[in-house]
CSV table of C-alpha atoms in Angstrom, one decimal:
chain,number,residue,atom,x,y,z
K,1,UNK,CA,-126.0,8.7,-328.9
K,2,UNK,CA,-126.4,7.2,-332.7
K,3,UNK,CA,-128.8,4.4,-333.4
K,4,UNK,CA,-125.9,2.0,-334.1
K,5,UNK,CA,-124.2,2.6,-330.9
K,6,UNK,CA,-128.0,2.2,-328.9
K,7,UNK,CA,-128.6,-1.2,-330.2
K,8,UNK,CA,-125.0,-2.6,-330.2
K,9,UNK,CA,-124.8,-1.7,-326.6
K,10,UNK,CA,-128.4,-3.6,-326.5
K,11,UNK,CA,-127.2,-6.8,-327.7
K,12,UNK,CA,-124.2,-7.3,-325.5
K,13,UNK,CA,-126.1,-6.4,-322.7
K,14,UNK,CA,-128.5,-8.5,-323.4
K,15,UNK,CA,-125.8,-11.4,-324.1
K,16,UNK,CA,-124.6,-11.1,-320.8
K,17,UNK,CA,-127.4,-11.4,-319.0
K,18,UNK,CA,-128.8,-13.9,-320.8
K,19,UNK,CA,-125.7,-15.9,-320.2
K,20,UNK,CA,-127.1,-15.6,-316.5
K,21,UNK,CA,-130.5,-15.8,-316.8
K,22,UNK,CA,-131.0,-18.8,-318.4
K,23,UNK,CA,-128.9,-21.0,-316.2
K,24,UNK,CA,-131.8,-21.6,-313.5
K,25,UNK,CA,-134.6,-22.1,-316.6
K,26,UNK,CA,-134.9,-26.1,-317.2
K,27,UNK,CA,-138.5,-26.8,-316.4
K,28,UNK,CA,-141.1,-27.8,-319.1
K,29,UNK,CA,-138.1,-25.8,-321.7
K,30,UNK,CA,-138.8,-28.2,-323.9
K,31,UNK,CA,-142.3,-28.1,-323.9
K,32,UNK,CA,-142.4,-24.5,-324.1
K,33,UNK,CA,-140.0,-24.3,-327.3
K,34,UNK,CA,-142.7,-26.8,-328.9
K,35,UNK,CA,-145.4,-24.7,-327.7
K,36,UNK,CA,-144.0,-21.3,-329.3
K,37,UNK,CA,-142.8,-23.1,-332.7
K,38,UNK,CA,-146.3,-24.0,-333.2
K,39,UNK,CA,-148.2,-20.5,-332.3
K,40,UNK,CA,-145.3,-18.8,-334.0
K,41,UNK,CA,-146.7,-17.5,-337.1
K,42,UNK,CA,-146.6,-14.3,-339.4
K,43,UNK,CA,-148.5,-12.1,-337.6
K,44,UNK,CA,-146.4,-9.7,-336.2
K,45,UNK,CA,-147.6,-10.9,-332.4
K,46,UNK,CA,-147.6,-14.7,-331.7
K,47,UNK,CA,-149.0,-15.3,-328.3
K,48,UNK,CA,-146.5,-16.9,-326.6
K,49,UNK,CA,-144.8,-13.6,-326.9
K,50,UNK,CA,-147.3,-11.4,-325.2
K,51,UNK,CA,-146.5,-12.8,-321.8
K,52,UNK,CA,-143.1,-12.4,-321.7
K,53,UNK,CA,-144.3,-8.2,-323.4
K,54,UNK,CA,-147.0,-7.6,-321.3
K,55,UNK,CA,-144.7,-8.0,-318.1
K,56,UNK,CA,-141.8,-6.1,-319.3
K,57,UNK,CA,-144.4,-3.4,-320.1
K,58,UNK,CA,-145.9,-4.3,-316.7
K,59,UNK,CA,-144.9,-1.8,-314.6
K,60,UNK,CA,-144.5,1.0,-316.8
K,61,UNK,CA,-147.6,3.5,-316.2
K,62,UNK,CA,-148.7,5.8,-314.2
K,63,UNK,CA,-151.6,4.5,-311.9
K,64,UNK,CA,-154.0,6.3,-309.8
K,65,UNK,CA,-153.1,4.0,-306.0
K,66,UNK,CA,-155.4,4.1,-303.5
K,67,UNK,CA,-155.3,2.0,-300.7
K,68,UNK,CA,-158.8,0.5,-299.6
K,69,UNK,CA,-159.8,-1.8,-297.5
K,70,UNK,CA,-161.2,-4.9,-299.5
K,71,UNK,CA,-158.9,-7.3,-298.3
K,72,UNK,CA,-159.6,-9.6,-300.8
K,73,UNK,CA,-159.7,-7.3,-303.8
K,74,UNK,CA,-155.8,-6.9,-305.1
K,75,UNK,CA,-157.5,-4.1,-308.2
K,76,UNK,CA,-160.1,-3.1,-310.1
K,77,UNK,CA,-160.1,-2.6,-313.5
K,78,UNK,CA,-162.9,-0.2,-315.2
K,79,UNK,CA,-165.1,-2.1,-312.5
K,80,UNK,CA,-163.8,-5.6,-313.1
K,81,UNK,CA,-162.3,-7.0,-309.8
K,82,UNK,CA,-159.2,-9.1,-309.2
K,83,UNK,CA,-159.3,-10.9,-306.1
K,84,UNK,CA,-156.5,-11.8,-304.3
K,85,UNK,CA,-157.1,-15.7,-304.4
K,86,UNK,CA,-157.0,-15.1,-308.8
K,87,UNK,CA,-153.7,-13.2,-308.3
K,88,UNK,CA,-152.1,-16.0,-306.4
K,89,UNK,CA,-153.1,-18.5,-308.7
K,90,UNK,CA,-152.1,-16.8,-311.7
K,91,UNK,CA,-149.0,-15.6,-310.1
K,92,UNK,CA,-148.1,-19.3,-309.0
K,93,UNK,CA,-149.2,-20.3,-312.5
K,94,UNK,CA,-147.0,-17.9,-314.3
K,95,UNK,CA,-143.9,-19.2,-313.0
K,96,UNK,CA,-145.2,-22.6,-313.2
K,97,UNK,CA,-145.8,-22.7,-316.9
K,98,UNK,CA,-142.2,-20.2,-317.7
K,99,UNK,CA,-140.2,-22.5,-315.7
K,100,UNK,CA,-139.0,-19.4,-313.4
K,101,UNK,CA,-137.1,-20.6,-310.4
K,102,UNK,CA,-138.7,-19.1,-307.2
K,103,UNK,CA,-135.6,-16.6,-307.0
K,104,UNK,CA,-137.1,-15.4,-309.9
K,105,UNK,CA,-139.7,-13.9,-307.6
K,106,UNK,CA,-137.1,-11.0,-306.6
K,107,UNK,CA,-137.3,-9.6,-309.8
K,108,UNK,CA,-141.3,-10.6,-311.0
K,109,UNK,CA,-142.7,-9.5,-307.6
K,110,UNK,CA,-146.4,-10.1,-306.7
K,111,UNK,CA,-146.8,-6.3,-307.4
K,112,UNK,CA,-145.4,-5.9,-310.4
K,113,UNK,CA,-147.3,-9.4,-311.6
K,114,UNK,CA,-150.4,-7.9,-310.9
K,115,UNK,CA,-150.1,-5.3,-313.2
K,116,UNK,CA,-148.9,-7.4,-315.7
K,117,UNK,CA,-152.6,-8.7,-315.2
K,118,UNK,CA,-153.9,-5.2,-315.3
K,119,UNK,CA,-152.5,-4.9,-319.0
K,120,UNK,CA,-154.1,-8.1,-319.8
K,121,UNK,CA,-157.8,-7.2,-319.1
K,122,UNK,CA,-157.7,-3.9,-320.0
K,123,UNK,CA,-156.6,-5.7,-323.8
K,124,UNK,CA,-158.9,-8.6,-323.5
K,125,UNK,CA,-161.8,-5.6,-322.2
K,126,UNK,CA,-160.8,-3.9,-325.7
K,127,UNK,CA,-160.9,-6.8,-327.6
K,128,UNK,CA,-164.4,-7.5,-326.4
K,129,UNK,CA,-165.2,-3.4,-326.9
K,130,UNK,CA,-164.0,-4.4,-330.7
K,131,UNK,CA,-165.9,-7.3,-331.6
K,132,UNK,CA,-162.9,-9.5,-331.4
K,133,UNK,CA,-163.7,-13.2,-329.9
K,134,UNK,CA,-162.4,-16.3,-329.8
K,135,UNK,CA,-164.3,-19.4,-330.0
K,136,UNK,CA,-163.4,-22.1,-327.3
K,137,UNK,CA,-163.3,-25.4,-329.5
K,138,UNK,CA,-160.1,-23.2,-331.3
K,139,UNK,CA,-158.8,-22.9,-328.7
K,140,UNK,CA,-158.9,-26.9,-327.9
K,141,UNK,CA,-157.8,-27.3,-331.0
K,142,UNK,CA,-154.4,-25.3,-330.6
K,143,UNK,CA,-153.6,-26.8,-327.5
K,144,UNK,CA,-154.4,-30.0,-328.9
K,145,UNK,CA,-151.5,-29.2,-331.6
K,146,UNK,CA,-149.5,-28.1,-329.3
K,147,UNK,CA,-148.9,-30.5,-326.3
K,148,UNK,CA,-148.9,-32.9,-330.2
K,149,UNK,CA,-145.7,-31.4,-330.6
K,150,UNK,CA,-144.2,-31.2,-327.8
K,151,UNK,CA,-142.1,-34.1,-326.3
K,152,UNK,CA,-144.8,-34.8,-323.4
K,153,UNK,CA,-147.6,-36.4,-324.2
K,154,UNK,CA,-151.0,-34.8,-322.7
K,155,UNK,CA,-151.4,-37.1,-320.2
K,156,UNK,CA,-147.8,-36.9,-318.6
K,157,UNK,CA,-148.0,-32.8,-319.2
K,158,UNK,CA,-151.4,-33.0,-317.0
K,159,UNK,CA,-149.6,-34.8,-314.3
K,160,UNK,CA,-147.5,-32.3,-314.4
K,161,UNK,CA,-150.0,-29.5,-314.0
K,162,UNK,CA,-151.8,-31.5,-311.0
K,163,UNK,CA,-148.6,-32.2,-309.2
K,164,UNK,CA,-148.1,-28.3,-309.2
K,165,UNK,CA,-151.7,-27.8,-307.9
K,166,UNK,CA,-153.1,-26.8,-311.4
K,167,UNK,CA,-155.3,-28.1,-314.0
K,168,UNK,CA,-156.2,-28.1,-317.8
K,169,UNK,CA,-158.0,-25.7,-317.2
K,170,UNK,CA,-155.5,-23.2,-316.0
K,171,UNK,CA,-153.9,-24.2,-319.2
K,172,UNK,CA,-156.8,-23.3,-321.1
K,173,UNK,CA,-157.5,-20.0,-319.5
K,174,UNK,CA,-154.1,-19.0,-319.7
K,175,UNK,CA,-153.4,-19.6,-323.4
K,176,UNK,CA,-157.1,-18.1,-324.1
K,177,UNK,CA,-156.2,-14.9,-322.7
K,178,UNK,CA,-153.1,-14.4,-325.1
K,179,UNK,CA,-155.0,-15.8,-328.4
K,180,UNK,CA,-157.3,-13.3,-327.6
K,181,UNK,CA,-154.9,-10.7,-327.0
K,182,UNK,CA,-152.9,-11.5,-330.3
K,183,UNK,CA,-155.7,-11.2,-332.4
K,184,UNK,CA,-156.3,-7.6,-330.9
K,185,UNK,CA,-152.7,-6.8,-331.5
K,186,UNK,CA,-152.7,-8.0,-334.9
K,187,UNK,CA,-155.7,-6.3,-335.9
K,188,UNK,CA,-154.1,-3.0,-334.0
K,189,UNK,CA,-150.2,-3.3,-334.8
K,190,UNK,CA,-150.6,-4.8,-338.7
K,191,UNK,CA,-149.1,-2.5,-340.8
K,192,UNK,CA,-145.6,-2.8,-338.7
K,193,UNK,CA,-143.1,-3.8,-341.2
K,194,UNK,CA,-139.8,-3.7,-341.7
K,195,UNK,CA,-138.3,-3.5,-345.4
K,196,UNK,CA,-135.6,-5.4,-346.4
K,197,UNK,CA,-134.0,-2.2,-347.5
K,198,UNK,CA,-134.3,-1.0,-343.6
K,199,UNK,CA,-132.6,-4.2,-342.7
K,200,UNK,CA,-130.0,-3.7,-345.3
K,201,UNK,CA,-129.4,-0.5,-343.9
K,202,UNK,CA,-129.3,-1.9,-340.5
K,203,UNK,CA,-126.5,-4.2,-341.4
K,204,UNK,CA,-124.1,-2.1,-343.6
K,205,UNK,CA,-124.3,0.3,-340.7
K,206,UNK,CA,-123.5,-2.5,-337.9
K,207,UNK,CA,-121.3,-4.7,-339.9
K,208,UNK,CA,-118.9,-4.8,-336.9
K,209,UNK,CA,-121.7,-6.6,-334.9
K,210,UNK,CA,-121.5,-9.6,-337.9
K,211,UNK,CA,-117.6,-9.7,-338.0
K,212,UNK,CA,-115.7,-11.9,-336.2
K,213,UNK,CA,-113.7,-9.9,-333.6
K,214,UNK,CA,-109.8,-9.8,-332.4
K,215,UNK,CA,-109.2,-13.7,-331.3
K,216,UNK,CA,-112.3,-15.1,-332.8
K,217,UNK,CA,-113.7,-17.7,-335.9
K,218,UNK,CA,-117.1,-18.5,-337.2
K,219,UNK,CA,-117.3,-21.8,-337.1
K,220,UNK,CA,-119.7,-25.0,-338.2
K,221,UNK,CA,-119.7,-28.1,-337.3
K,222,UNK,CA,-121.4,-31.7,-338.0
K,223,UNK,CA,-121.4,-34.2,-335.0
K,224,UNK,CA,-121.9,-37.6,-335.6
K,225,UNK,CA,-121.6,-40.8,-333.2
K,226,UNK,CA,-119.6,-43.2,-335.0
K,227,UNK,CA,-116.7,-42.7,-337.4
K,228,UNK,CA,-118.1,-44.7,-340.1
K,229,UNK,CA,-120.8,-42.3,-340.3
K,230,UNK,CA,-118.0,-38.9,-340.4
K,231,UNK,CA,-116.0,-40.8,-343.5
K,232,UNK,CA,-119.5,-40.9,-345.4
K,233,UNK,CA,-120.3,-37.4,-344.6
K,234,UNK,CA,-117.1,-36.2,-345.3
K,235,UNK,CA,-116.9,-38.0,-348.6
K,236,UNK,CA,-120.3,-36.3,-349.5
K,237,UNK,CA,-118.6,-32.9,-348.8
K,238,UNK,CA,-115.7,-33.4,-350.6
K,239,UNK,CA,-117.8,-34.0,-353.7
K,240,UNK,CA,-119.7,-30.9,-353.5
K,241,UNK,CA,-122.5,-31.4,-351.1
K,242,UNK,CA,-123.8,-28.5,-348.9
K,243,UNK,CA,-122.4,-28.2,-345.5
K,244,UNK,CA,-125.2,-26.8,-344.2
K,245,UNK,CA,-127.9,-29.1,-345.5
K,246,UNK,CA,-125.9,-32.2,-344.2
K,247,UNK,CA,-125.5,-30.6,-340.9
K,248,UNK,CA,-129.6,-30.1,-340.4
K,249,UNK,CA,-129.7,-33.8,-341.7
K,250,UNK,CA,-126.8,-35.7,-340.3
K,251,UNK,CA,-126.0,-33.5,-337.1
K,252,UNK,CA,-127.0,-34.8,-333.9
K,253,UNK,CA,-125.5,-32.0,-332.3
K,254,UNK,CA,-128.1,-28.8,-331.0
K,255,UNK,CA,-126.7,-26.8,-333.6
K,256,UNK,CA,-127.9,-28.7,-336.6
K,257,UNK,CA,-131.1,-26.8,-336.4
K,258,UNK,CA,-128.9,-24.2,-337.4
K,259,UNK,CA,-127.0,-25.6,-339.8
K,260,UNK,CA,-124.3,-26.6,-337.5
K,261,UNK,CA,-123.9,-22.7,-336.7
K,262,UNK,CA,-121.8,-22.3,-333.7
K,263,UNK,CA,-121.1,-18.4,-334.2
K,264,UNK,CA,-118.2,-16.4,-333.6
K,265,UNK,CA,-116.1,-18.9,-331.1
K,266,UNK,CA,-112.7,-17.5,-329.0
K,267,UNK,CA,-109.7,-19.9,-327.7
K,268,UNK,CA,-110.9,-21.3,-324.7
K,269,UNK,CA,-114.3,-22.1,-325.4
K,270,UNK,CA,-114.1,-25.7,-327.1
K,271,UNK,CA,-112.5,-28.4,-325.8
K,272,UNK,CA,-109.0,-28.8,-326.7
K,273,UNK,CA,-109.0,-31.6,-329.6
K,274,UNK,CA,-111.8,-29.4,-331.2
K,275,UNK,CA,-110.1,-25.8,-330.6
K,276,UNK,CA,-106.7,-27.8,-332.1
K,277,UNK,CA,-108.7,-28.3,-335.2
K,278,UNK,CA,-110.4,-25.2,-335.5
K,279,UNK,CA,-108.0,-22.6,-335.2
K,280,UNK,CA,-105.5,-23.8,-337.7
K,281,UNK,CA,-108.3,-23.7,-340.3
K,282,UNK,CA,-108.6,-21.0,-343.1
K,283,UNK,CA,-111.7,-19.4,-343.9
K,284,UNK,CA,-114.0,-21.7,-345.9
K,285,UNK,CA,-112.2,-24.3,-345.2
K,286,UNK,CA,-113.4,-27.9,-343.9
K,287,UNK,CA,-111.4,-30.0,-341.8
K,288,UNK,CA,-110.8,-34.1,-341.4
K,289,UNK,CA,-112.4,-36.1,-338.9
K,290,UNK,CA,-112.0,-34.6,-335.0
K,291,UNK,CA,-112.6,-37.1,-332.2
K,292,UNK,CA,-113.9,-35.7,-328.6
K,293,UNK,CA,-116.0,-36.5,-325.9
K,294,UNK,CA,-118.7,-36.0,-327.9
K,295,UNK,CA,-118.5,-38.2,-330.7
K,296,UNK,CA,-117.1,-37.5,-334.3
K,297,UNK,CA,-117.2,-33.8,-335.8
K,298,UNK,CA,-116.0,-32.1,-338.9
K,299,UNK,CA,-114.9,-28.5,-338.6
K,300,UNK,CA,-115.7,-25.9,-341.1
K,301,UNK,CA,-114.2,-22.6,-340.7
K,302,UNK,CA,-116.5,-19.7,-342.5
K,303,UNK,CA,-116.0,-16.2,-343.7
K,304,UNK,CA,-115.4,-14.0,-340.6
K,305,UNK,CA,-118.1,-11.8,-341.7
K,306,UNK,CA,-121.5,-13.3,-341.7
K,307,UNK,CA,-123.5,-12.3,-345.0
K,308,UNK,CA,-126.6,-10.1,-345.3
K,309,UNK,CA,-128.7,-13.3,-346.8
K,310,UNK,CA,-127.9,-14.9,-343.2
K,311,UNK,CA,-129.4,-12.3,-340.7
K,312,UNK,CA,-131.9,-10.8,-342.8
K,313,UNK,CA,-134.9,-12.6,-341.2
K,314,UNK,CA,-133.6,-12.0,-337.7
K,315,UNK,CA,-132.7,-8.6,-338.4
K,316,UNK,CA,-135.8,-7.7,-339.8
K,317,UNK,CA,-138.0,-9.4,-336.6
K,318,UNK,CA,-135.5,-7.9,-334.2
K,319,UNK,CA,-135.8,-4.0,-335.5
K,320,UNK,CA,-140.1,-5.2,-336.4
K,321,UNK,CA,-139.9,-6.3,-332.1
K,322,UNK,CA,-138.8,-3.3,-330.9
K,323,UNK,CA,-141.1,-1.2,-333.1
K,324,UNK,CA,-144.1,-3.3,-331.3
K,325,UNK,CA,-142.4,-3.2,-328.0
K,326,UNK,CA,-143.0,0.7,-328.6
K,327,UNK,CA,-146.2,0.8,-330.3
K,328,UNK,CA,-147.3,-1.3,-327.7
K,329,UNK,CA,-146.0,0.7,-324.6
K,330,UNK,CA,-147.9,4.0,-326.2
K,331,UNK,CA,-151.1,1.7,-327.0
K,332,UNK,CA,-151.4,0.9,-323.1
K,333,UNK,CA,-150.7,4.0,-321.7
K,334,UNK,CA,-153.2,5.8,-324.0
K,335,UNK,CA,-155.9,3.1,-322.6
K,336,UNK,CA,-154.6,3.6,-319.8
K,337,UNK,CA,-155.1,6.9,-319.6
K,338,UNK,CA,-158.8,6.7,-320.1
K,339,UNK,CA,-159.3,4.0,-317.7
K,340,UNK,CA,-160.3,3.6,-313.9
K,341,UNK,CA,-157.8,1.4,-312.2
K,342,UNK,CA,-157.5,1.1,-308.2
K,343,UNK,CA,-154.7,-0.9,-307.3
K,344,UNK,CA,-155.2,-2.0,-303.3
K,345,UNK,CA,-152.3,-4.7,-303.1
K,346,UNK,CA,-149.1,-3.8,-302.0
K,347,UNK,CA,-147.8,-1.3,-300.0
K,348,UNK,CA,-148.6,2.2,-301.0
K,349,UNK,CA,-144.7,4.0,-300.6
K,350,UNK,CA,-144.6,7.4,-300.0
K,351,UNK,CA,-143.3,9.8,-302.6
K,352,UNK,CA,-143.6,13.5,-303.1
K,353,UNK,CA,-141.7,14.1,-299.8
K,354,UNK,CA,-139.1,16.7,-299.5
K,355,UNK,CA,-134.9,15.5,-300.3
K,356,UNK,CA,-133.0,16.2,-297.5
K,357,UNK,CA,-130.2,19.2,-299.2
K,358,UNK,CA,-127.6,17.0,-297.8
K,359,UNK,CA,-128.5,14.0,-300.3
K,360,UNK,CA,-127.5,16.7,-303.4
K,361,UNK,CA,-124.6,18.4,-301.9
K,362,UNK,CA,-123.1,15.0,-300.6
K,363,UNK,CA,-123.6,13.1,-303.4
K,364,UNK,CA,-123.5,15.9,-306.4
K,365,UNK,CA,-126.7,15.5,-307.3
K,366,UNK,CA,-129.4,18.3,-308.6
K,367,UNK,CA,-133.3,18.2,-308.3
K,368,UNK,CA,-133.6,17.6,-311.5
K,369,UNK,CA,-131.5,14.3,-311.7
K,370,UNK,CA,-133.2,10.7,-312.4
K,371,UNK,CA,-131.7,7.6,-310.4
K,372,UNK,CA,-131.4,4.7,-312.3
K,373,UNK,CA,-131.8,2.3,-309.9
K,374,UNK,CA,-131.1,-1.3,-311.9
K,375,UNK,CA,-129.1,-4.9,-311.3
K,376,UNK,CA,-126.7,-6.4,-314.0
K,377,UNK,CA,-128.9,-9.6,-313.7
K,378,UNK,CA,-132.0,-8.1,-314.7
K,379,UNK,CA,-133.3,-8.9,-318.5
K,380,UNK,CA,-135.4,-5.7,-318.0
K,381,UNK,CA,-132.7,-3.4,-316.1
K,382,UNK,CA,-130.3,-4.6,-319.6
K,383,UNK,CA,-133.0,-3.4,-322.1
K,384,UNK,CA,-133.3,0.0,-320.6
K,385,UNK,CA,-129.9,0.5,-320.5
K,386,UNK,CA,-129.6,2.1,-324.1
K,387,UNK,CA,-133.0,3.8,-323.3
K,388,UNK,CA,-131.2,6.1,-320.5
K,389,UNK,CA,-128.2,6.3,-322.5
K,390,UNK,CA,-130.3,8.0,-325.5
K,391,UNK,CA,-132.0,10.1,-323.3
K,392,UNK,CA,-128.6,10.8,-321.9
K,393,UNK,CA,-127.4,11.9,-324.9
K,394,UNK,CA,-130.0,14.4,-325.1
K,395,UNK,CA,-129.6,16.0,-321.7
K,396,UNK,CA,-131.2,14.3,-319.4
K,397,UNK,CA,-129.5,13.4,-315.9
K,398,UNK,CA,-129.5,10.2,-314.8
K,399,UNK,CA,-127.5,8.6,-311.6
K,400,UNK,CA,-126.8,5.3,-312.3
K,401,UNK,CA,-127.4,2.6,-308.9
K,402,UNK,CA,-126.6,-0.5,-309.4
K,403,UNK,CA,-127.0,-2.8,-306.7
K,404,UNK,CA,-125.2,-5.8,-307.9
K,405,UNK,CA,-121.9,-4.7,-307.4
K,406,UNK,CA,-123.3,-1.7,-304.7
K,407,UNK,CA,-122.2,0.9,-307.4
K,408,UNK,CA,-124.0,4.4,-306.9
K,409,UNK,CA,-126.2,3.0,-304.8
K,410,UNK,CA,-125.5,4.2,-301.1
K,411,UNK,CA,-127.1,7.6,-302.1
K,412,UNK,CA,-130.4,5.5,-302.8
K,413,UNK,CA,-129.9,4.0,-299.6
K,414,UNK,CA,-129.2,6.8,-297.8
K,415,UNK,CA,-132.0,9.3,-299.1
K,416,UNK,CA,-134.6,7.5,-301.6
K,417,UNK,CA,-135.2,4.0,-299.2
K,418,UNK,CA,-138.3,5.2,-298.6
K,419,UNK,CA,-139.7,4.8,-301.8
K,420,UNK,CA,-137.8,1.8,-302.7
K,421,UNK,CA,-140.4,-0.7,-304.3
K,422,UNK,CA,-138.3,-3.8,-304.2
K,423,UNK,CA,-137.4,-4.4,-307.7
K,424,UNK,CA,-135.2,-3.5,-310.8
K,425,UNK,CA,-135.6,-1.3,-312.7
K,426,UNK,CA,-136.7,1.3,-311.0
K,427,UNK,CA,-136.5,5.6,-311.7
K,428,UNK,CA,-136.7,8.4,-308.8
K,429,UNK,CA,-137.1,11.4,-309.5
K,430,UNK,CA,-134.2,13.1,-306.7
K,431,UNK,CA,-136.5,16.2,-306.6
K,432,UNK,CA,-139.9,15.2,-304.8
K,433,UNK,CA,-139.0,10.9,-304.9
K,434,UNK,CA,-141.8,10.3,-307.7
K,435,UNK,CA,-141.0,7.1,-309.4
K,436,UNK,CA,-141.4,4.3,-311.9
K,437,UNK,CA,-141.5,0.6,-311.7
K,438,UNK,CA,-140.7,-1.7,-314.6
K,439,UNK,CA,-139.5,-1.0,-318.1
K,440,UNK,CA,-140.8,1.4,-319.7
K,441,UNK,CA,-141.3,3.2,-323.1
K,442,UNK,CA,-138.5,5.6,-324.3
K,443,UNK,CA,-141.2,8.4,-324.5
K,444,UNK,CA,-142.5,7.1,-320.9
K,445,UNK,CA,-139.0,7.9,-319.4
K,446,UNK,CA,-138.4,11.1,-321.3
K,447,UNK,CA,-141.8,12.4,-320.2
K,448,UNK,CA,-141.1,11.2,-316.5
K,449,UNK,CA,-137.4,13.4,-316.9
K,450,UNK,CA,-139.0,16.0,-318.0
K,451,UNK,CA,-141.7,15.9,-315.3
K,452,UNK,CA,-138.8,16.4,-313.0
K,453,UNK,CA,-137.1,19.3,-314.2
């Protein structure tokens, strides 16, 4: 499968899902979106992003399991203990500071937390092995800046943490960890770059992904609350002012950070005075004053295809993610590979057992067949999508389980429930139930396919 037709397929997955995701994510959103617009910066990893990095590369590695009994040691890590109280704190923590909803816990299980938590000391145990340190008074100082920006003030944000049963601290501790983890990433990943002749590339080759589609306009908009205030800004575009400058200025819609951008919009979607409006505009052209609900707007319609200058930036960090996202993924597993981990939380599941013959010739499968065992709500299920699809494409045999709508899956049901680890995504090999947990690395899943064959 091309390149074009991998990452396409990427972002309306991803679309969808997100469409889902997000609906039960409302606590402290705010405060996180001030909290990452002031860490964001140009080094390639920003460390509000590790956690969300680290956890999708979580699960993704082989580790040795042994079950011991220390029942109060969940691992150890190159002799560095987690105890069970610290991963129920941190776990607890995690969701508390993310704003997960506790169904959340379905997909980011206990299990698959703690080796998020196994990533992050076997970094922070590098970053000490390299020299790399980070002086506590900076770290005061960014979380100072921080909770500045964001709409809480520090006092209401530490109520906040003590009605949830944490403290500064926790806070401190936590955002530590990732500064010192960014500073080893961008010290190891610097030289990622991508060109703006990459990204050029990029976009002539996916111009169908920046083109309104059958049924839809790209439209703007400035919202205002009184009508006095739509006839000024109206006036000021009718004698040559920039839409989008008065729209970041004027707007008091969400959009105005964006210039009033609304996107590619469908019948349907607006209400009805708006859509009226909208639809009976020609491209780069601006509308009169539109009453609603929601106060006073004016309408400009804009070229169906969105220009290179637009996207460049976000083009650019998208392809400059997913290089990381790799780079990462082979990073870990190469430490990991030279490390001694013992995980004894969790259940220890069985694999290496012998397939009953019936579970091929019933369900037409070989012993060299991978099950893709995934949910359609699952962020991380939606990014390995494309990853099995590529891998597809090159001969690989994957059978696809979804358990949302129950599709494929009776076979797992049937003959792999043993091994089931309770969450999505997860890959069995059909000829001796070997698996892995988590999203993984396009090279991790090839090499697991191949270790099946």
């Amino acid at each position: 499968m091309d390149k074009k037709k991998i990452i396409k397929n990427k972002i309306k997955k991803i679309k969808n899902i997100n469409k889902k995701l997000h609906k039960g994510i409302k606590q402290h959103k705010k405060f996180l979106k001030a909290a990452k617009k002031n860490i964001k910066s140009k080094k390639i990893m920003a460390a509000g992003g590790l956690i969300v990095i680290l956890l999708i590369l979580a699960v993704g590695f082989n580790l040795n399991r042994f079950l011991l009994d220390q029942s109060n040691i969940a691992a150890t890590i190159n002799g560095e203990k987690v105890t069970m109280d610290e991963l129920d704190h941190e776990y607890d923590f995690f969701f508390f500071i993310m704003g997960y909803p506790e169904s959340y816990k379905q997909m980011i299980t206990k299990e698959s937390f703690l080796e998020q938590m196994i990533n992050e000391r076997l970094l922070i145990q590098k970053a000490v092995e390299d020299g790399i340190s980070v002086l506590d008074k900076e770290v005061d100082e960014k979380l100072e800046k921080m909770i500045s920006n964001s709409p809480v003030s520090k006092d209401q944000f530490e109520i906040q943490l003590n009605t949830a049963g944490f403290t500064m601290k926790d806070l401190f501790d936590y955002y530590k960890k990732q500064v010192i983890i960014s500073e080893l990433l961008n010290k190891s990943f610097s030289d990622i770059r991508v060109s703006n002749e990459e990204a050029k590339t990029y976009y002539n080759e996916n111009k169908d992904l920046y083109t309104a589609g059958e049924g839809e306009i790209r439209l703007r908009h400035i919202l205002v609350n009184t009508k006095p205030e739509a006839k000024e800004i109206l006036e000021n575009l009718k004698s040559g002012e920039d839409f989008i400058g008065l729209a970041r200025e004027e707007s008091i819609g969400p959009s105005s950070v964006e210039g009033g951008d609304l996107g590619f919009v469908s019948k349907g979607q607006m209400v009805k005075e708006f859509e009226e409006v909208a639809f009976k505009l020609n491209e780069n052209q601006i509308s009169e004053i539109v009453k609603t609900q929601y106060g006073y707007h004016i309408i400009k319609r804009e070229s169906d295809l969105i220009k290179f200058t637009e996207v460049k930036n976000t083009i650019i960090n998208t392809l400059e993610t997913e290089r990381q996202k790799q780079e990462l993924g082979e990073y870990l597993e190469d430490i990991k590979e030279r490390s001694d981990i013992v995980i004894n939380f969790g259940q220890a599941k069985t694999s290496g057992t012998a397939v009953p013959g019936s579970c091929y010739n019933d369900y037409g499968l070989s012993s060299d067949t991978v099950i893709f065992y995934h949910a359609d709500w699952c962020p991380h299920c939606s990014r390995m999508i494309s990853v099995v699809e590529e891998l597809e494409g090159e001969g690989y045999k994957f059978h696809w389980a979804e358990t949302s709508s129950g599709e494929g899956e009776e076979v797992v049901d049937s003959c792999f429930g043993d091994v089931l680890q309770g969450g999505v995504p997860q890959f069995i090999c059909t000829g001796n139930k070997d698996y892995k947990l988590g999203e993984i690395s396009e090279e991790s899943l090839r090499k697991f396919a191949e270790s099946c064959q």
